[in-house]
CSV table of C-alpha atoms in Angstrom, one decimal:
chain,number,residue,atom,x,y,z
A,160,MET,CA,34.3,8.0,-47.9
A,161,THR,CA,34.2,11.2,-50.0
A,162,THR,CA,31.8,14.0,-49.6
A,163,PHE,CA,28.4,13.1,-50.8
A,164,ALA,CA,27.0,15.1,-54.0
A,165,GLU,CA,23.7,16.8,-53.7
A,166,SER,CA,21.9,14.6,-56.0
A,167,GLU,CA,22.8,11.6,-53.4
A,168,LEU,CA,21.2,13.4,-50.6
A,169,THR,CA,17.4,13.9,-49.1
A,170,CYS,CA,16.5,16.5,-46.6
A,171,ASP,CA,14.3,14.7,-44.1
A,172,ALA,CA,12.1,16.0,-41.0
A,173,PHE,CA,12.8,14.7,-37.6
A,174,LEU,CA,10.7,15.4,-34.5
A,175,GLY,CA,8.0,16.8,-36.4
A,176,GLY,CA,9.8,19.2,-38.2
A,177,TYR,CA,11.7,20.6,-35.5
A,178,LEU,CA,14.9,19.2,-36.7
A,179,GLN,CA,15.9,18.8,-40.4
A,180,LEU,CA,18.6,16.5,-41.6
A,181,TYR,CA,20.4,15.9,-45.0
A,182,GLN,CA,20.9,11.7,-45.3
A,183,PRO,CA,22.2,9.6,-48.2
A,184,ARG,CA,19.5,8.4,-50.6
A,185,ALA,CA,21.6,5.1,-50.6
A,186,GLY,CA,23.6,4.4,-47.4
A,187,TYR,CA,22.6,4.5,-43.6
A,188,ARG,CA,19.5,6.6,-43.1
A,189,ALA,CA,18.4,7.2,-39.4
A,190,GLY,CA,15.0,5.9,-38.2
A,191,VAL,CA,13.6,6.1,-35.0
A,192,ASP,CA,16.3,4.4,-33.0
A,193,PRO,CA,18.5,7.5,-32.6
A,194,VAL,CA,15.2,9.5,-31.7
A,195,PHE,CA,14.5,7.1,-28.9
A,196,LEU,CA,18.3,7.1,-27.5
A,197,ALA,CA,18.2,11.0,-27.6
A,198,ALA,CA,14.9,11.3,-25.8
A,199,SER,CA,16.1,8.8,-23.0
A,200,VAL,CA,19.2,11.0,-22.0
A,201,THR,CA,18.6,13.1,-19.1
A,202,ALA,CA,20.9,15.8,-19.9
A,203,GLN,CA,20.5,19.2,-18.5
A,204,ALA,CA,21.6,22.9,-19.9
A,205,GLY,CA,25.3,23.5,-19.5
A,206,GLN,CA,26.4,19.7,-19.7
A,207,SER,CA,28.6,18.1,-22.1
A,208,VAL,CA,27.7,15.1,-24.4
A,209,LEU,CA,29.8,12.9,-26.7
A,210,GLU,CA,28.2,10.6,-29.1
A,211,LEU,CA,30.5,7.6,-30.3
A,212,GLY,CA,29.7,7.0,-34.1
A,213,CYS,CA,27.5,10.0,-34.6
A,214,GLY,CA,26.8,9.4,-38.4
A,215,ALA,CA,24.9,12.3,-39.8
A,216,GLY,CA,24.0,13.5,-36.5
A,217,ALA,CA,20.7,12.2,-35.8
A,218,ALA,CA,20.9,11.3,-32.2
A,219,ILE,CA,23.0,14.2,-30.9
A,220,LEU,CA,21.0,16.8,-32.9
A,221,CYS,CA,17.7,15.5,-31.5
A,222,LEU,CA,19.2,15.7,-28.1
A,223,GLY,CA,20.6,19.3,-28.9
A,224,ARG,CA,17.1,20.4,-30.2
A,225,ARG,CA,15.3,19.1,-27.1
A,226,VAL,CA,18.0,20.4,-24.2
A,227,PRO,CA,19.4,24.0,-24.9
A,228,ALA,CA,23.0,25.2,-24.2
A,229,LEU,CA,24.6,21.5,-24.3
A,230,ALA,CA,28.3,21.4,-25.4
A,231,LEU,CA,27.9,18.5,-27.9
A,232,THR,CA,30.6,16.5,-29.7
A,233,GLY,CA,30.4,13.7,-32.2
A,234,VAL,CA,33.0,11.2,-33.4
A,235,GLU,CA,32.6,9.7,-36.7
A,236,LEU,CA,34.7,7.0,-38.6
A,237,GLN,CA,33.2,8.0,-42.1
A,238,SER,CA,34.3,11.4,-43.5
A,239,GLY,CA,31.3,11.7,-45.8
A,240,TYR,CA,28.8,11.2,-42.5
A,241,ALA,CA,31.0,13.6,-40.6
A,242,ASP,CA,30.6,16.2,-43.0
A,243,LEU,CA,26.9,15.5,-43.0
A,244,ALA,CA,26.6,16.0,-39.4
A,245,ARG,CA,28.5,19.3,-39.4
A,246,ARG,CA,26.2,20.4,-42.2
A,247,ASN,CA,23.0,19.5,-40.2
A,248,ALA,CA,24.3,21.3,-37.1
A,249,ALA,CA,24.9,24.2,-39.2
A,250,LEU,CA,21.4,23.8,-41.1
A,251,ASN,CA,19.5,23.5,-37.7
A,252,ASP,CA,21.7,26.3,-35.7
A,253,ILE,CA,23.0,23.8,-33.1
A,254,ALA,CA,26.7,24.0,-32.1
A,255,LEU,CA,28.4,20.5,-32.7
A,256,ASP,CA,31.8,19.7,-33.0
A,257,VAL,CA,32.4,16.8,-35.2
A,258,VAL,CA,35.6,14.8,-35.0
A,259,GLU,CA,36.8,12.4,-37.6
A,260,GLY,CA,38.2,9.2,-35.9
A,261,ASP,CA,38.0,5.6,-34.8
A,262,ILE,CA,36.4,5.1,-31.4
A,263,ALA,CA,38.9,2.1,-31.0
A,264,ALA,CA,41.7,4.7,-31.1
A,265,LEU,CA,40.3,8.1,-30.5
A,266,PRO,CA,42.1,11.2,-31.5
A,267,GLN,CA,44.4,12.7,-28.7
A,268,THR,CA,42.2,15.8,-28.8
A,269,LEU,CA,39.3,13.7,-27.7
A,270,ARG,CA,41.4,11.6,-25.0
A,271,GLN,CA,42.3,14.7,-23.2
A,272,ARG,CA,38.5,15.4,-22.5
A,273,SER,CA,35.7,14.1,-20.3
A,274,PHE,CA,31.9,14.3,-20.6
A,275,ASP,CA,28.8,14.3,-18.4
A,276,HIS,CA,27.1,12.0,-20.9
A,277,VAL,CA,28.3,9.6,-23.7
A,278,ILE,CA,25.6,8.1,-26.1
A,279,ALA,CA,25.9,5.7,-28.9
A,280,ASN,CA,23.9,3.7,-31.3
A,281,PRO,CA,26.7,1.1,-32.3
A,282,PRO,CA,26.2,-1.4,-35.3
A,283,TYR,CA,23.6,-3.8,-34.5
A,284,TYR,CA,24.9,-6.9,-36.2
A,285,LEU,CA,27.8,-9.2,-35.2
A,286,ALA,CA,30.2,-9.7,-38.1
A,287,GLY,CA,29.3,-12.8,-40.1
A,288,THR,CA,25.7,-13.0,-38.7
A,289,HIS,CA,23.8,-11.0,-41.3
A,290,SER,CA,24.1,-10.2,-45.1
A,291,PRO,CA,26.1,-7.0,-45.4
A,292,ALA,CA,24.8,-4.2,-47.3
A,293,SER,CA,25.9,-3.4,-50.7
A,294,ASP,CA,26.5,0.4,-49.8
A,295,ALA,CA,29.7,0.6,-48.1
A,296,GLY,CA,28.8,3.3,-45.7
A,297,ARG,CA,25.4,1.5,-44.9
A,298,ALA,CA,27.5,-1.7,-44.3
A,299,THR,CA,30.0,-0.2,-41.8
A,300,ALA,CA,26.9,1.5,-39.8
A,301,LEU,CA,25.1,-1.8,-39.3
A,302,GLY,CA,27.9,-4.4,-39.2
A,303,GLU,CA,30.0,-4.5,-36.2
A,304,GLN,CA,33.8,-4.1,-37.0
A,305,THR,CA,35.0,-2.7,-33.4
A,306,PRO,CA,33.6,-5.1,-30.9
A,307,LEU,CA,31.0,-3.9,-28.6
A,308,ALA,CA,33.1,-4.2,-25.7
A,309,ARG,CA,35.5,-1.4,-27.0
A,310,TRP,CA,32.6,1.0,-27.3
A,311,VAL,CA,31.7,0.7,-23.9
A,312,ASP,CA,35.1,0.9,-22.8
A,313,ALA,CA,35.6,4.2,-25.0
A,314,ALA,CA,32.5,5.5,-23.3
A,315,ALA,CA,33.8,4.9,-19.6
A,316,ARG,CA,37.1,6.3,-20.4
A,317,ARG,CA,35.4,9.3,-21.7
A,318,LEU,CA,33.0,9.8,-18.9
A,319,ARG,CA,33.3,12.2,-15.9
A,320,HIS,CA,32.8,10.4,-12.5
A,321,ARG,CA,29.3,10.1,-12.1
A,322,GLY,CA,28.5,10.6,-15.8
A,323,TYR,CA,26.0,8.6,-17.7
A,324,LEU,CA,26.3,6.4,-20.4
A,325,HIS,CA,22.9,5.7,-22.7
A,326,MET,CA,23.3,3.0,-25.5
A,327,ILE,CA,20.7,1.5,-27.8
A,328,ALA,CA,20.9,-1.9,-29.3
A,329,LYS,CA,19.1,-5.1,-30.5
A,330,ALA,CA,17.8,-6.9,-27.6
A,331,ASP,CA,19.9,-9.8,-28.3
A,332,ARG,CA,23.0,-7.7,-27.8
A,333,LEU,CA,22.0,-7.0,-24.1
A,334,PRO,CA,24.2,-9.8,-22.7
A,335,ASP,CA,27.1,-8.3,-24.4
A,336,MET,CA,26.4,-4.9,-23.4
A,337,LEU,CA,26.0,-6.0,-19.7
A,338,ALA,CA,29.3,-8.0,-19.8
A,339,ALA,CA,31.1,-5.1,-21.1
A,340,CYS,CA,30.1,-3.0,-18.3
A,341,ASP,CA,33.2,-3.6,-15.6
A,342,ASP,CA,33.6,-2.1,-12.3
A,343,ARG,CA,34.0,1.4,-13.6
A,344,LEU,CA,30.2,1.4,-14.6
A,345,GLY,CA,27.4,0.6,-12.3
A,346,SER,CA,23.7,1.6,-11.5
A,347,LEU,CA,22.9,-0.2,-14.6
A,348,GLU,CA,19.5,0.2,-15.9
A,349,VAL,CA,17.7,-1.4,-19.0
A,350,LEU,CA,14.6,-0.4,-20.7
A,351,PRO,CA,13.1,-2.6,-23.2
A,352,LEU,CA,11.3,-1.3,-26.4
A,353,VAL,CA,8.4,-3.5,-27.2
A,354,PRO,CA,6.9,-3.2,-30.5
A,355,ARG,CA,3.3,-4.2,-29.6
A,356,GLN,CA,1.6,-5.8,-26.5
A,357,GLY,CA,2.3,-9.5,-26.4
A,358,ARG,CA,5.5,-9.1,-28.5
A,359,ALA,CA,9.2,-9.5,-27.4
A,360,ALA,CA,11.3,-6.6,-27.2
A,361,GLU,CA,13.3,-5.7,-30.3
A,362,LEU,CA,15.4,-2.9,-28.8
A,363,VAL,CA,16.9,-2.2,-25.4
A,364,ILE,CA,18.3,1.1,-24.0
A,365,LEU,CA,21.1,0.7,-21.3
A,366,ARG,CA,21.8,3.4,-18.9
A,367,ALA,CA,25.0,3.1,-16.8
A,368,ARG,CA,26.8,5.5,-14.5
A,369,LYS,CA,30.6,5.9,-13.9
A,370,GLY,CA,31.1,5.2,-10.5
A,371,GLY,CA,27.4,4.2,-9.9
A,372,ARG,CA,26.7,1.7,-7.1
A,373,ALA,CA,22.8,1.2,-7.3
A,374,PRO,CA,21.3,-2.2,-7.8
A,375,PHE,CA,20.6,-3.2,-11.2
A,376,ARG,CA,16.9,-2.3,-12.5
A,377,LEU,CA,15.2,-3.9,-15.6
A,378,TYR,CA,12.1,-1.7,-16.1
A,379,SER,CA,8.8,-3.0,-17.5
A,380,GLY,CA,8.8,-3.0,-21.4
A,381,LEU,CA,7.8,0.3,-23.0
A,382,ILE,CA,5.1,-0.6,-25.6
A,383,LEU,CA,5.4,1.5,-29.1
A,384,HIS,CA,2.3,0.7,-30.9
A,385,GLN,CA,-1.3,0.2,-30.5
A,386,GLY,CA,-3.1,-3.0,-30.9
A,387,THR,CA,-1.6,-6.4,-31.4
A,388,ARG,CA,-1.0,-6.2,-35.3
A,389,HIS,CA,-0.2,-3.8,-37.7
A,390,PRO,CA,-3.4,-2.6,-39.6
A,391,GLY,CA,-1.9,-1.1,-42.6
A,392,ASP,CA,0.5,1.5,-43.7
A,393,ARG,CA,-0.2,4.0,-41.1
A,394,ASP,CA,2.0,4.1,-37.8
A,395,HIS,CA,-0.3,3.4,-34.8
A,396,TYR,CA,2.3,4.7,-32.1
A,397,LEU,CA,0.7,5.1,-28.6
A,398,PRO,CA,0.3,8.8,-27.7
A,399,GLU,CA,3.1,9.2,-25.6
A,400,ILE,CA,5.6,7.4,-28.2
A,401,ALA,CA,4.0,9.7,-30.8
A,402,LYS,CA,4.8,12.7,-28.8
A,403,VAL,CA,8.6,11.8,-28.5
A,404,LEU,CA,8.8,11.2,-32.3
A,405,ARG,CA,6.9,14.4,-33.4
A,406,GLU,CA,8.5,16.8,-30.8
A,407,PRO,CA,11.4,17.4,-28.9
A,408,ALA,CA,10.1,15.4,-25.7
A,409,PRO,CA,11.7,13.1,-23.3
A,410,LEU,CA,11.2,9.3,-23.1
A,411,HIS,CA,9.6,8.0,-20.0
A,412,TRP,CA,11.1,5.2,-18.4
A,413,PRO,CA,8.2,3.0,-16.9
A,414,GLY,CA,8.5,2.6,-13.2
A,415,ALA,CA,11.3,5.1,-12.9
A,416,GLY,CA,11.3,7.4,-9.9
């Protein structure tokens, strides 16, 4: 994929304007999912973070805006999106090293490094289970080409001992994520994201720790919107969720210590 022309881009506000991101008009456009992913990570200043499949940088730059002095690295398969991630990092004055490459065969420069945190928002849909997008970049971002188990394996290999993996996916992919966590990853925790009270979770966030031995924890679902139905065009997020979307704020895991 070549670099996007200026006419193909929009500049969009995230975190209530604390972060500005160039994104393609036609192609993969970040929504709230990478914001939730970034807000769920308990990184601290001075730590290192790798994002697998960073796209235009939404998740890792949201994290970089919230937590200062992180050593941030993103790996991205599509060159056009990798260029956007670099541009967005510079636009927001956030240091980000973007490496072009396939997570199934990471470049040697990355295979020699380890990280305190690995984050990922892998493609949501299994190959052949959805109608692929007409835009090639969007189709690659949403449709699985590399098996989910390879994403988890790449994360486990790059994590330091006691480091954390955070991954967001559709709820129906949770069995695949859990099955992919071998004996390298433990202390598994799952946070369901529930659109409204009385509805089933649509997304889940998995947290796993390399070398962790704590029992599995399934948290109560985090409800996102007020009421039981969508009343109109306005978003009616609960106040604590609105705060996460409108400023660099952490996401609370209900029931977590």
